[in-house]
Each structure stands twice: as C-alpha cells, then as structure tokens.
Short mmCIF file of C-alpha atoms in Angstrom, two decimals:
data_model
loop_
_atom_site.label_atom_id
_atom_site.label_comp_id
_atom_site.label_asym_id
_atom_site.label_seq_id
_atom_site.Cartn_x
_atom_site.Cartn_y
_atom_site.Cartn_z
CA MET A 62 75.92 86.70 56.96
CA LYS A 63 75.92 89.70 59.31
CA ILE A 64 74.83 89.17 62.92
CA TYR A 65 71.68 91.27 62.39
CA GLU A 66 70.73 89.01 59.47
CA PHE A 67 70.36 86.00 61.75
CA TYR A 68 66.84 87.00 62.75
CA GLU A 69 66.03 88.39 59.29
CA ARG A 70 66.23 84.89 57.83
CA ASN A 71 63.13 83.97 59.88
CA THR A 72 60.56 85.91 57.83
CA LYS A 73 58.27 82.86 57.71
CA LEU A 74 58.24 82.81 61.51
CA LYS A 75 57.03 86.38 61.97
CA ASP A 76 54.47 85.35 64.59
CA ASN A 77 57.02 83.40 66.65
CA VAL A 78 58.05 85.16 69.84
CA ALA A 79 61.70 86.24 69.60
CA ILE A 80 62.06 87.91 73.02
CA LYS A 81 60.17 87.51 76.28
CA PHE A 82 61.04 89.91 79.09
CA LYS A 83 58.80 90.31 82.12
CA ASP A 84 55.35 91.09 80.64
CA GLU A 85 56.73 92.06 77.23
CA GLU A 86 56.78 89.86 74.11
CA ILE A 87 58.39 90.79 70.79
CA THR A 88 57.84 88.64 67.71
CA TYR A 89 60.20 88.02 64.82
CA GLY A 90 57.87 90.19 62.75
CA GLU A 91 58.35 93.09 65.18
CA LEU A 92 62.07 92.67 65.92
CA PRO A 93 63.39 94.41 62.75
CA LYS A 94 61.46 97.58 63.65
CA TYR A 95 63.30 97.82 66.98
CA VAL A 96 66.77 97.10 65.59
CA ASP A 97 66.31 99.51 62.66
CA SER A 98 65.12 102.27 65.01
CA TYR A 99 68.20 101.86 67.20
CA ALA A 100 70.44 101.88 64.12
CA ALA A 101 68.70 105.01 62.81
CA TYR A 102 68.98 106.74 66.20
CA LEU A 103 72.71 106.07 66.35
CA GLN A 104 73.06 107.38 62.79
CA SER A 105 71.21 110.55 63.81
CA LEU A 106 73.88 111.10 66.47
CA GLY A 107 76.62 110.87 63.86
CA VAL A 108 77.66 107.25 64.37
CA LYS A 109 79.25 106.04 61.13
CA LYS A 110 80.70 102.83 59.78
CA GLY A 111 83.76 101.82 61.80
CA ASP A 112 82.90 103.93 64.84
CA LYS A 113 82.88 102.22 68.22
CA VAL A 114 79.77 101.98 70.41
CA ILE A 115 80.16 100.82 74.01
CA LEU A 116 77.31 99.07 75.83
CA SER A 117 77.12 99.13 79.62
CA MET A 118 73.79 97.50 80.33
CA PRO A 119 72.22 94.67 82.34
CA ASN A 120 70.04 91.99 80.72
CA CYS A 121 67.12 93.62 78.90
CA PRO A 122 65.74 93.75 75.33
CA GLU A 123 67.40 97.15 74.82
CA PHE A 124 70.82 95.51 75.16
CA ILE A 125 69.97 93.34 72.13
CA PHE A 126 68.44 96.21 70.14
CA ALA A 127 71.44 98.46 70.80
CA TYR A 128 74.00 95.72 70.01
CA LEU A 129 72.38 94.71 66.71
CA GLY A 130 71.38 98.29 65.85
CA SER A 131 74.97 99.40 66.32
CA ALA A 132 76.15 96.58 64.04
CA LYS A 133 73.53 97.49 61.45
CA ALA A 134 74.77 101.09 61.49
CA GLY A 135 78.19 99.68 60.62
CA ALA A 136 79.70 100.39 64.03
CA ILE A 137 81.87 98.13 66.16
CA THR A 138 80.02 97.16 69.33
CA ILE A 139 81.87 96.79 72.64
CA PRO A 140 79.88 95.16 75.46
CA LEU A 141 81.26 95.93 78.91
CA ASN A 142 81.35 93.79 82.01
CA LEU A 143 78.96 95.41 84.51
CA MET A 144 81.54 94.86 87.26
CA TYR A 145 83.96 97.26 85.57
CA THR A 146 84.98 100.24 87.65
CA MET A 147 85.03 103.72 86.14
CA GLU A 148 88.78 103.38 85.74
CA GLU A 149 88.32 100.20 83.69
CA ILE A 150 85.58 101.85 81.61
CA GLN A 151 87.89 104.78 80.94
CA TYR A 152 90.62 102.39 79.83
CA VAL A 153 88.34 100.69 77.27
CA VAL A 154 87.03 104.03 75.98
CA LYS A 155 90.57 105.29 75.45
CA GLU A 156 92.00 102.03 74.09
CA SER A 157 89.18 101.55 71.60
CA SER A 158 88.83 105.24 70.63
CA ALA A 159 85.08 104.97 71.28
CA HIS A 160 82.99 108.15 71.13
CA THR A 161 79.57 106.70 72.02
CA ILE A 162 78.36 104.83 75.09
CA VAL A 163 74.91 103.39 75.77
CA VAL A 164 74.43 103.11 79.51
CA HIS A 165 71.51 101.84 81.57
CA PRO A 166 70.29 103.91 84.55
CA VAL A 167 71.05 101.00 86.90
CA VAL A 168 74.74 101.30 86.00
CA LEU A 169 74.75 104.94 87.07
CA LYS A 170 73.80 103.86 90.59
CA ASN A 171 77.15 102.11 90.94
CA VAL A 172 79.45 104.73 89.40
CA ASP A 173 79.69 108.49 89.60
CA PRO A 174 77.62 109.79 86.64
CA SER A 175 79.71 112.96 86.43
CA ALA A 176 82.74 110.80 85.65
CA PHE A 177 81.27 109.98 82.22
CA SER A 178 81.48 113.63 81.25
CA LYS A 179 85.22 113.57 81.94
CA ILE A 180 85.79 110.79 79.42
CA ASN A 181 86.35 111.78 75.81
CA LEU A 182 82.87 110.75 74.65
CA LYS A 183 80.74 112.49 72.05
CA ASN A 184 77.50 110.65 72.86
CA ILE A 185 76.37 109.45 76.29
CA ILE A 186 73.03 107.69 75.82
CA VAL A 187 71.23 106.95 79.08
CA MET A 188 68.69 104.22 78.35
CA ASP A 189 65.79 105.54 80.43
CA ASP A 190 62.10 105.45 79.43
CA ASP A 191 62.24 108.82 77.65
CA THR A 192 65.22 107.71 75.57
CA LYS A 193 63.50 104.45 74.63
CA LYS A 194 60.49 106.38 73.33
CA LYS A 195 62.69 108.82 71.45
CA ILE A 196 64.62 106.00 69.78
CA MET A 197 61.46 104.31 68.50
CA GLU A 198 60.47 107.53 66.70
CA HIS A 199 63.45 107.10 64.37
CA THR A 200 62.28 105.31 61.24
CA ASN A 201 64.83 106.64 58.75
CA TYR A 202 67.56 104.00 58.92
CA VAL A 203 70.03 104.45 56.04
CA PRO A 204 71.40 101.09 54.81
CA VAL A 205 75.16 100.65 55.17
CA GLU A 206 77.27 98.39 52.96
CA ILE A 207 78.98 95.90 55.26
CA ASN A 208 81.03 92.85 54.33
CA ASP A 209 80.85 89.63 56.32
CA ASP A 210 84.58 89.73 57.02
CA GLU A 211 84.47 93.18 58.61
CA VAL A 212 84.89 93.57 62.37
CA CYS A 213 81.62 93.97 64.27
CA THR A 214 82.74 93.53 67.90
CA TYR A 215 85.63 94.00 70.28
CA LEU A 216 85.40 91.60 73.21
CA TYR A 217 87.72 92.72 75.98
CA THR A 218 89.31 89.83 77.82
CA SER A 219 89.41 89.73 81.60
CA GLY A 220 92.98 90.94 81.75
CA THR A 221 94.36 88.30 84.12
CA THR A 222 97.86 88.98 82.78
CA GLY A 223 97.67 92.75 82.49
CA LYS A 224 95.39 95.28 80.83
CA PRO A 225 92.34 93.88 79.00
CA LYS A 226 92.89 93.03 75.34
CA GLY A 227 90.21 93.74 72.73
CA ALA A 228 89.64 90.60 70.64
CA MET A 229 88.46 91.75 67.20
CA LEU A 230 85.68 89.54 65.85
CA THR A 231 83.99 89.71 62.47
CA HIS A 232 80.43 88.98 61.39
CA LYS A 233 81.82 85.86 59.70
CA ASN A 234 83.41 84.67 62.96
CA PHE A 235 80.03 84.71 64.73
CA GLU A 236 78.26 83.17 61.72
CA ALA A 237 80.73 80.27 61.58
CA ASP A 238 80.28 79.57 65.27
CA VAL A 239 76.48 79.72 65.24
CA VAL A 240 76.11 77.63 62.06
CA ALA A 241 78.44 75.01 63.56
CA MET A 242 76.37 74.82 66.75
CA ASP A 243 73.23 74.45 64.64
CA GLU A 244 74.84 71.61 62.65
CA ILE A 245 75.42 69.48 65.75
CA SER A 246 72.07 70.12 67.44
CA ASP A 247 68.41 69.30 66.89
CA LEU A 248 67.30 72.70 68.18
CA GLY A 249 64.78 74.77 66.24
CA PRO A 250 61.95 77.35 66.23
CA SER A 251 59.96 75.54 68.91
CA ASP A 252 62.73 75.93 71.49
CA ASN A 253 62.78 78.50 74.27
CA PHE A 254 66.14 79.58 75.74
CA LEU A 255 66.19 80.89 79.31
CA CYS A 256 68.78 83.66 79.61
CA VAL A 257 69.92 84.41 83.17
CA LEU A 258 73.64 84.76 82.42
CA PRO A 259 74.77 88.32 81.61
CA LEU A 260 74.32 89.25 77.97
CA PHE A 261 77.62 91.13 78.00
CA HIS A 262 79.35 87.76 78.39
CA ARG A 263 80.42 86.03 75.18
CA PHE A 264 78.86 82.66 76.08
CA SER A 265 75.44 84.08 76.85
CA TRP A 266 75.41 86.39 73.82
CA ALA A 267 76.45 83.70 71.34
CA VAL A 268 74.15 80.91 72.54
CA ASN A 269 71.16 82.64 74.15
CA VAL A 270 70.82 85.35 71.50
CA LEU A 271 72.69 84.70 68.25
CA LEU A 272 72.04 80.95 68.09
CA ALA A 273 68.42 81.38 69.22
CA PHE A 274 67.78 84.10 66.62
CA TYR A 275 69.41 82.02 63.89
CA LEU A 276 67.10 79.14 64.77
CA GLY A 277 63.97 81.29 65.13
CA SER A 278 63.68 80.26 68.79
CA THR A 279 62.43 82.29 71.74
CA VAL A 280 64.77 83.98 74.23
CA THR A 281 63.26 84.42 77.70
CA ILE A 282 65.38 87.09 79.39
CA LYS A 283 65.84 87.56 83.12
CA ASP A 284 67.66 90.50 84.72
CA SER A 285 70.09 88.07 86.33
CA PHE A 286 70.25 84.72 88.08
CA MET A 287 67.87 84.90 91.03
CA PRO A 288 67.48 81.38 92.47
CA LYS A 289 63.77 81.43 93.34
CA ASP A 290 62.69 83.18 90.13
CA THR A 291 64.90 80.96 87.94
CA LEU A 292 63.52 77.84 89.61
CA GLU A 293 59.90 78.92 89.11
CA THR A 294 60.55 79.82 85.48
CA LEU A 295 62.20 76.48 84.70
CA LEU A 296 59.40 74.55 86.38
CA ASN A 297 56.37 76.52 85.21
CA GLU A 298 57.21 77.95 81.78
CA ASP A 299 57.97 76.20 78.50
CA ILE A 300 61.76 76.57 78.76
CA THR A 301 63.52 73.88 76.71
CA VAL A 302 67.16 75.07 76.74
CA PHE A 303 69.04 76.47 79.72
CA CYS A 304 72.59 77.83 79.73
CA GLY A 305 74.19 78.15 83.13
CA VAL A 306 77.37 77.86 85.13
CA PRO A 307 78.29 74.85 87.30
CA SER A 308 77.10 76.38 90.58
CA ILE A 309 73.60 76.85 89.11
CA PHE A 310 73.38 73.19 88.09
CA ALA A 311 74.56 72.09 91.53
CA PHE A 312 71.73 74.23 92.94
CA LEU A 313 69.17 72.58 90.62
CA ILE A 314 70.28 69.08 91.67
CA ARG A 315 69.60 70.01 95.28
CA MET A 316 66.32 71.86 94.74
CA VAL A 317 64.43 70.02 91.97
CA GLU A 318 62.79 66.63 92.30
CA LYS A 319 63.03 63.99 89.59
CA GLY A 320 60.35 64.49 86.94
CA GLN A 321 59.58 68.11 87.83
CA PHE A 322 61.00 69.57 84.62
CA LYS A 323 58.11 69.50 82.14
CA ALA A 324 59.76 70.96 79.01
CA LEU A 325 63.50 71.32 79.69
CA ARG A 326 65.48 69.00 77.40
CA LEU A 327 68.98 70.45 77.17
CA ALA A 328 71.30 72.19 79.62
CA ILE A 329 74.61 73.73 78.59
CA SER A 330 77.35 74.57 81.09
CA GLY A 331 80.01 77.16 80.42
CA GLY A 332 81.96 80.01 81.98
CA ALA A 333 83.81 77.75 84.44
CA PRO A 334 84.92 74.09 84.68
CA LEU A 335 82.09 71.61 85.30
CA ALA A 336 82.91 69.07 88.00
CA PRO A 337 82.24 65.52 86.72
CA GLU A 338 80.09 64.68 89.76
CA ILE A 339 77.76 67.61 88.96
CA GLN A 340 77.32 66.43 85.38
CA ARG A 341 76.75 62.82 86.41
CA GLY A 342 74.37 63.79 89.21
CA PHE A 343 72.34 66.05 86.92
CA GLU A 344 71.97 63.55 84.08
CA GLU A 345 71.19 60.62 86.37
CA LYS A 346 68.49 62.62 88.14
CA PHE A 347 66.83 64.35 85.18
CA ASN A 348 67.64 62.02 82.26
CA PHE A 349 68.55 64.67 79.70
CA PRO A 350 71.94 66.11 78.68
CA LEU A 351 74.01 68.56 80.70
CA VAL A 352 76.61 69.47 78.11
CA GLU A 353 79.98 71.00 78.92
CA GLY A 354 81.80 73.02 76.30
CA TYR A 355 84.81 75.25 75.96
CA GLY A 356 85.18 78.69 74.52
CA LEU A 357 87.01 81.98 74.76
CA SER A 358 86.54 85.51 73.48
CA GLU A 359 89.07 84.92 70.72
CA ALA A 360 86.96 82.07 69.25
CA ALA A 361 83.59 83.86 68.97
CA PRO A 362 83.39 82.08 71.49
CA VAL A 363 82.48 78.35 71.39
CA ALA A 364 85.25 76.11 70.06
CA ILE A 365 84.78 72.66 71.59
CA LEU A 366 81.55 71.06 72.79
CA ASN A 367 80.30 67.71 73.97
CA PRO A 368 77.69 66.12 71.64
CA LEU A 369 74.20 67.53 72.24
CA GLY A 370 72.06 64.49 71.41
CA ILE A 371 70.49 62.54 74.25
CA ASN A 372 71.97 59.21 73.07
CA GLU A 373 75.40 60.54 72.13
CA VAL A 374 78.54 60.06 74.18
CA ARG A 375 79.39 62.77 76.70
CA LYS A 376 82.42 62.14 78.85
CA PRO A 377 82.34 63.63 82.38
CA GLY A 378 85.31 65.95 82.81
CA SER A 379 85.72 66.40 79.06
CA ILE A 380 84.94 69.60 77.16
CA GLY A 381 84.06 67.47 74.12
CA VAL A 382 85.17 67.59 70.50
CA PRO A 383 85.91 70.55 68.19
CA LEU A 384 82.98 72.19 66.45
CA PRO A 385 82.79 71.63 62.66
CA CYS A 386 84.10 75.18 62.09
CA ASN A 387 87.47 74.65 63.76
CA GLU A 388 90.37 72.30 64.42
CA ALA A 389 92.19 71.69 67.69
CA LYS A 390 95.45 70.07 68.77
CA ILE A 391 97.74 69.85 71.81
CA VAL A 392 101.29 71.18 71.44
CA ASP A 393 104.48 71.48 73.48
CA GLU A 394 106.47 74.68 74.11
CA ASN A 395 107.95 74.40 70.59
CA ASP A 396 104.48 74.06 68.99
CA ASN A 397 105.02 70.40 68.16
CA GLU A 398 101.96 68.19 68.59
CA VAL A 399 102.23 65.88 71.59
CA PRO A 400 101.08 62.23 71.75
CA ILE A 401 97.54 61.29 72.81
CA GLY A 402 97.12 61.53 76.58
CA GLU A 403 100.00 63.94 77.15
CA VAL A 404 99.46 67.42 78.54
CA GLY A 405 100.29 70.47 76.45
CA GLU A 406 98.82 73.77 75.31
CA LEU A 407 95.48 73.70 73.48
CA VAL A 408 95.63 75.53 70.14
CA LEU A 409 92.78 76.22 67.69
CA LYS A 410 92.34 77.08 64.04
CA GLY A 411 89.12 77.90 62.16
CA SER A 412 86.69 80.38 60.67
CA ASN A 413 85.48 81.43 64.12
CA ILE A 414 88.90 82.66 65.28
CA MET A 415 89.47 86.40 65.82
CA ILE A 416 91.58 88.44 63.42
CA GLY A 417 93.69 89.80 66.29
CA TYR A 418 93.80 92.15 69.28
CA HIS A 419 93.03 95.83 68.79
CA ASN A 420 96.20 97.94 68.75
CA MET A 421 98.32 95.07 70.08
CA PRO A 422 100.35 93.65 67.17
CA GLU A 423 102.91 91.90 69.39
CA GLU A 424 100.23 90.19 71.49
CA THR A 425 98.40 89.24 68.28
CA GLU A 426 101.53 87.71 66.75
CA LYS A 427 102.28 85.79 69.94
CA THR A 428 98.73 84.46 70.32
CA LEU A 429 98.09 83.64 66.63
CA ARG A 430 101.55 82.30 65.82
CA ASN A 431 101.98 79.70 63.10
CA GLY A 432 98.33 80.15 62.11
CA TRP A 433 96.96 78.72 65.37
CA LEU A 434 95.26 80.46 68.29
CA HIS A 435 97.28 79.69 71.41
CA THR A 436 94.71 79.55 74.18
CA GLY A 437 97.01 79.50 77.22
CA ASP A 438 95.08 76.47 78.49
CA LEU A 439 96.77 73.19 79.34
CA ALA A 440 94.83 70.23 77.99
CA LYS A 441 95.04 66.66 76.78
CA LYS A 442 93.21 64.56 74.18
CA ASP A 443 92.05 60.96 74.51
CA GLU A 444 92.01 58.22 71.88
CA ASP A 445 88.40 59.10 70.90
CA GLY A 446 89.27 62.72 70.13
CA TYR A 447 87.70 64.19 73.28
CA TYR A 448 89.57 67.06 74.91
CA TYR A 449 90.13 67.68 78.63
CA ILE A 450 91.21 71.00 80.14
CA VAL A 451 93.86 70.38 82.76
CA ASP A 452 94.44 74.00 83.81
CA ARG A 453 95.41 77.47 82.78
CA LEU A 454 99.04 77.55 81.67
CA LYS A 455 99.57 80.52 83.97
CA ASP A 456 97.76 78.85 86.92
CA MET A 457 100.03 75.82 86.88
CA ILE A 458 101.92 75.41 90.16
CA ILE A 459 105.58 74.37 89.98
CA LEU A 460 106.53 72.66 93.22
CA GLY A 461 110.10 71.46 93.59
CA GLY A 462 110.30 70.80 89.85
CA PHE A 463 106.92 69.00 89.69
CA ASN A 464 103.89 70.42 87.88
CA VAL A 465 100.66 70.63 89.85
CA TYR A 466 97.45 71.44 87.98
CA PRO A 467 94.98 73.17 90.36
CA ARG A 468 91.92 71.88 88.53
CA GLU A 469 92.93 68.26 89.16
CA VAL A 470 93.24 68.97 92.89
CA GLU A 471 89.95 70.91 92.96
CA GLU A 472 88.03 68.08 91.31
CA ALA A 473 89.45 65.59 93.80
CA LEU A 474 88.44 67.83 96.73
CA MET A 475 84.94 68.25 95.30
CA GLU A 476 84.38 64.50 95.66
CA HIS A 477 84.39 64.86 99.45
CA PRO A 478 80.76 64.99 100.66
CA ALA A 479 81.40 67.99 102.93
CA VAL A 480 83.03 70.15 100.24
CA LYS A 481 80.71 72.48 98.38
CA GLU A 482 83.39 74.43 96.47
CA ALA A 483 87.17 74.38 96.23
CA ALA A 484 89.78 76.65 94.69
CA VAL A 485 93.49 75.84 94.58
CA ILE A 486 96.36 78.25 94.02
CA GLY A 487 100.13 78.32 94.38
CA VAL A 488 101.72 80.41 97.14
CA GLY A 489 105.38 81.28 97.50
CA ASP A 490 107.69 78.86 99.32
CA LYS A 491 111.37 79.66 99.81
CA TYR A 492 112.40 76.00 99.57
CA LYS A 493 110.11 74.55 96.90
CA GLY A 494 109.38 77.68 94.88
CA GLU A 495 105.63 77.22 95.40
CA GLU A 496 103.32 75.38 97.77
CA VAL A 497 99.75 74.22 97.16
CA LYS A 498 96.97 76.08 99.00
CA ALA A 499 93.27 75.20 98.97
CA PHE A 500 90.35 77.49 99.74
CA ILE A 501 87.34 75.45 100.86
CA VAL A 502 83.62 76.27 101.14
CA LEU A 503 81.81 73.59 103.13
CA GLU A 504 78.26 72.35 102.59
CA ASP A 505 75.76 73.81 105.05
CA GLY A 506 75.67 71.78 108.23
CA LYS A 507 78.73 69.68 107.36
CA THR A 508 82.24 69.76 108.82
CA ALA A 509 85.73 68.83 107.73
CA ASP A 510 89.22 69.97 108.68
CA ARG A 511 92.64 70.03 107.04
CA LYS A 512 93.70 66.59 108.26
CA GLU A 513 90.48 64.93 107.12
CA LEU A 514 90.72 66.41 103.63
CA GLN A 515 94.41 65.56 103.29
CA SER A 516 93.64 61.98 104.31
CA PHE A 517 90.77 61.86 101.80
CA LEU A 518 93.14 62.95 98.99
CA HIS A 519 95.80 60.41 99.95
CA ASP A 520 94.55 57.71 97.55
CA LYS A 521 93.51 60.14 94.84
CA LEU A 522 96.59 62.28 94.29
CA ALA A 523 100.35 62.01 94.39
CA LYS A 524 101.65 63.26 97.73
CA TYR A 525 103.22 66.43 96.29
CA LYS A 526 99.85 67.49 94.84
CA ILE A 527 98.00 67.39 98.17
CA PRO A 528 97.55 70.92 99.58
CA LYS A 529 99.62 71.70 102.66
CA ILE A 530 97.67 74.87 103.43
CA PHE A 531 93.89 75.04 103.81
CA GLU A 532 91.71 78.09 104.33
CA PHE A 533 88.02 77.59 105.06
CA VAL A 534 85.88 80.45 103.76
CA ASN A 535 82.16 81.28 103.50
CA GLU A 536 82.35 81.95 99.76
CA LEU A 537 84.77 82.27 96.86
CA PRO A 538 85.11 85.51 94.88
CA LYS A 539 83.49 85.03 91.48
CA SER A 540 82.89 86.83 88.22
CA PRO A 541 79.29 87.37 86.99
CA THR A 542 79.53 84.07 85.08
CA GLY A 543 80.54 82.07 88.14
CA LYS A 544 84.25 81.78 87.39
CA VAL A 545 86.40 81.85 90.54
CA MET A 546 88.58 84.96 90.52
CA LYS A 547 91.88 83.44 91.57
CA LYS A 548 93.65 86.75 91.13
CA LEU A 549 91.77 87.97 94.23
CA LEU A 550 92.58 84.79 96.17
CA LYS A 551 96.27 85.29 95.41
#
C-alpha cells in the first residue's frame, strides 16, 4: 500500500473530517481532490517518477497535500527541519540532487530569499495564497505506476556525528509501521488526533497523519505548540489522542486539574526520553495511559512501544516491547546477544527498516550489518521482554575506565523537587579522561546548589557517577521536538 492510499481506503467515511485547521475542515471525501491537484501541479512543472521534492513548511494542510501529492506523482519527498540554516538546506539539495522545493512564506522570513535562486533548483514553489489557488485549478493528474517497495521519502537524520544522512524509506516501510500500530491499538474513525508537533518530524508525520488517515480519524492541526492554545484545545474540543514530548506532559500535570479532560483517552510521548516520574504523575492524575515509545528515522519511525490499552502493563522508564512488524535484541561490540539485564547496543530487524542511506554505501553497510539495524543506542531488556534505553552509545561518558550513562544521572536528578530539567554531558579531564557535568534548570521559586544535589544523589548513584561540575541555567537548548541538543552544551 502506498502512503497516499491510506486515506483512499476510507471511501465509506467520506463525510468524516480528515483535517481540521483553524476554521477549515476537509473531509475524507474531499481529501483526494486536494492531493490529486498537488500531484498534477507538480507534474505540470516537470516532476517525474524518482525526482526529489523538498518541503520546507510549518504545520498546515498544504504540508500534507504537498507530501502526499509528491508521492502520488512518483517523486521522493524530503521534509526539512524548519530550523535548518540556508547552508544546511543547500547541503540537502545538493546531496539529494533535488530540483524542486516547496517553501512556505513564513520560512522566507528567516532566510534570505535570494539565496534560493543560487541553489541548483528548477522549481521554487512559494506556498502563498495565489499559489494555493493556482494548484487547485490542476485537475489533470496522470496516474503513475508505483510499487510498494519503491522509495517515497528521504528522512535526513540530525547529523550529530557529521553531515546529515538521508534514510531511504519505502511505501512498504511506512505501511508496515502504521499497520503494526493499528494492530496493538483500539483507535478508529471516531478518534481525533491533536497535532502540535512539527509535521516535518518523523514521529508526528507517522502517528498524527499516516496512522490517523489509515484509521479514518481526524487530525486537528496547530501551527506549533503554544501552551495556552494547546490547553484550551485539549480541554474544550473533542481531542482523544495527543502526541507530545515530555516537557509538554510535565506542563499538563501542572496546569490541568483532575477530571478536566472530557474526551482525551490516550497520550503518546516521543522525541525525547520520558522521565518515569512524569509518566507516573500523569497517569495517577488523569487515569488514562501516557505511553512512551521508541523510534528513529531509519525505522519509519516507530519500532518499540509500550502497550496502548488502559489495563495493559506499562513500565515507567521502559520504551516498551517491539511492534509486531519488527524484532529487537541487545548485542555486544561483536554483535553477540547479551544476557537479560545487561547493557549493549539495541539492534532492530523488520519490514519497517530503511533500505539504506542515500549515496552512503559505507555508512549503510556499517549501520545495517548482519541484517540488523544498529541504532547506536545503549539499552537493556528485562525478563518480561520490555526494553530500556540507557543512553546514546556516543553520549556515554568514560570516567577512569568506568562507564557513566548520562540518562541514568539525569533521571536521578529529576527526582529532586527543585529540579525542573537536567542534562548531563562528559567534559575533558586530564586525569580521568572525562568528568561528569550537569546542566540544571530549577523550578520557578525553588532553590538548590551543587552540594545539595550531590548529597541528594549520594544514595541513588555510585560515587563516580555523581556530577562534579554543575551549571545552573535558565533553559536548555532544544530541537523543535523537545530533544536537548547536547552538541550545543558541549
């Protein structure tokens, strides 16, 4: 099944609202007209099967129309992080050999518009009101023969270890992931997903759009996460499913009273590690699941998820169990599986796994060696088959021969009542190789100092794991999905 066929399977639900955005509503009966017009418009500009179309757009219905229209024209769609600089955009254009970019006017406020003309692009489509009208006049879409196992998307990774890599994903990869999520849930056409996370991000796209369209559910789109607006929407509209990042759920615990959610019945956390106390606090207060999962661009993207049912077991701190479409295991540096409870690298295998990185055969071979996707994440598995992320392999701190996993230290710090957020990194030390440093954001109106926090950690962590250096800051640098950007801290 192609990604644009997800909504086409809902012909019996033509009166169901597919997209809500501000005062606009688009039904499943109307959605094909929009996607076909965008596909036809791209075809009129010379976009052919296998061409690459870049999207640089904030959350809006046009992002969805352009993404699916590009796929329906047979092109490979490349969504861009809105935080990309012009230099990063130029890199992706060159690396992918893209000739077409769809850009929203709001993006042009943050970059020099003239710079686009210096990139080797054939089509620069500025998605203003005139362009939207022009697109909808195109009704002559020419069907393209596309196989399910053909690439439909390049998802460029964040590039923490160098230049971004384009993970090549097929229609079948997305289908496997969405069908697997459907298998383990009781979600359906009556559900309404609130989308405040950026659509260019893999988690938001897969769950808020592809899964919702497959189910025949409604997607209520917001430009971005705006606390007051998000709160009012969750409390006053018929939102049943909400995908967010941990900081949003911490905000909801503070701001919402017990019993105020009228329709909300499932919350899914992704994009960054969910502190166990946030999950426990949320579920105890609201009495419905806050589910943590795990995914990455290379897995289309969800690979492991806690059970979604209200009476099923969710373990705080755990990312859950593998989806039905893939397998997981923990291996050592020689790719041998380690015993239960031991830390090693998490590897994955399944029908949702990418076919490789664009133009990077050596990276592909290294990452997909022995038939398993090597995630670069350190993890462990318990006796019930639940997985726990310990840290990024590359974030691990080696201190005098001992391994320190920053996430373990961060979670311990987060248990202190004065600590709002914590980020731990390794800094150079001429005697030990590395030393542990913690960046701390305190709760409003609360105080704590280095000695107090070190004393608090004394019974929770081995002495060598306790940070020696503390820096108290007003905020931590984060990506649009709430992930702390440790590269900037370092």
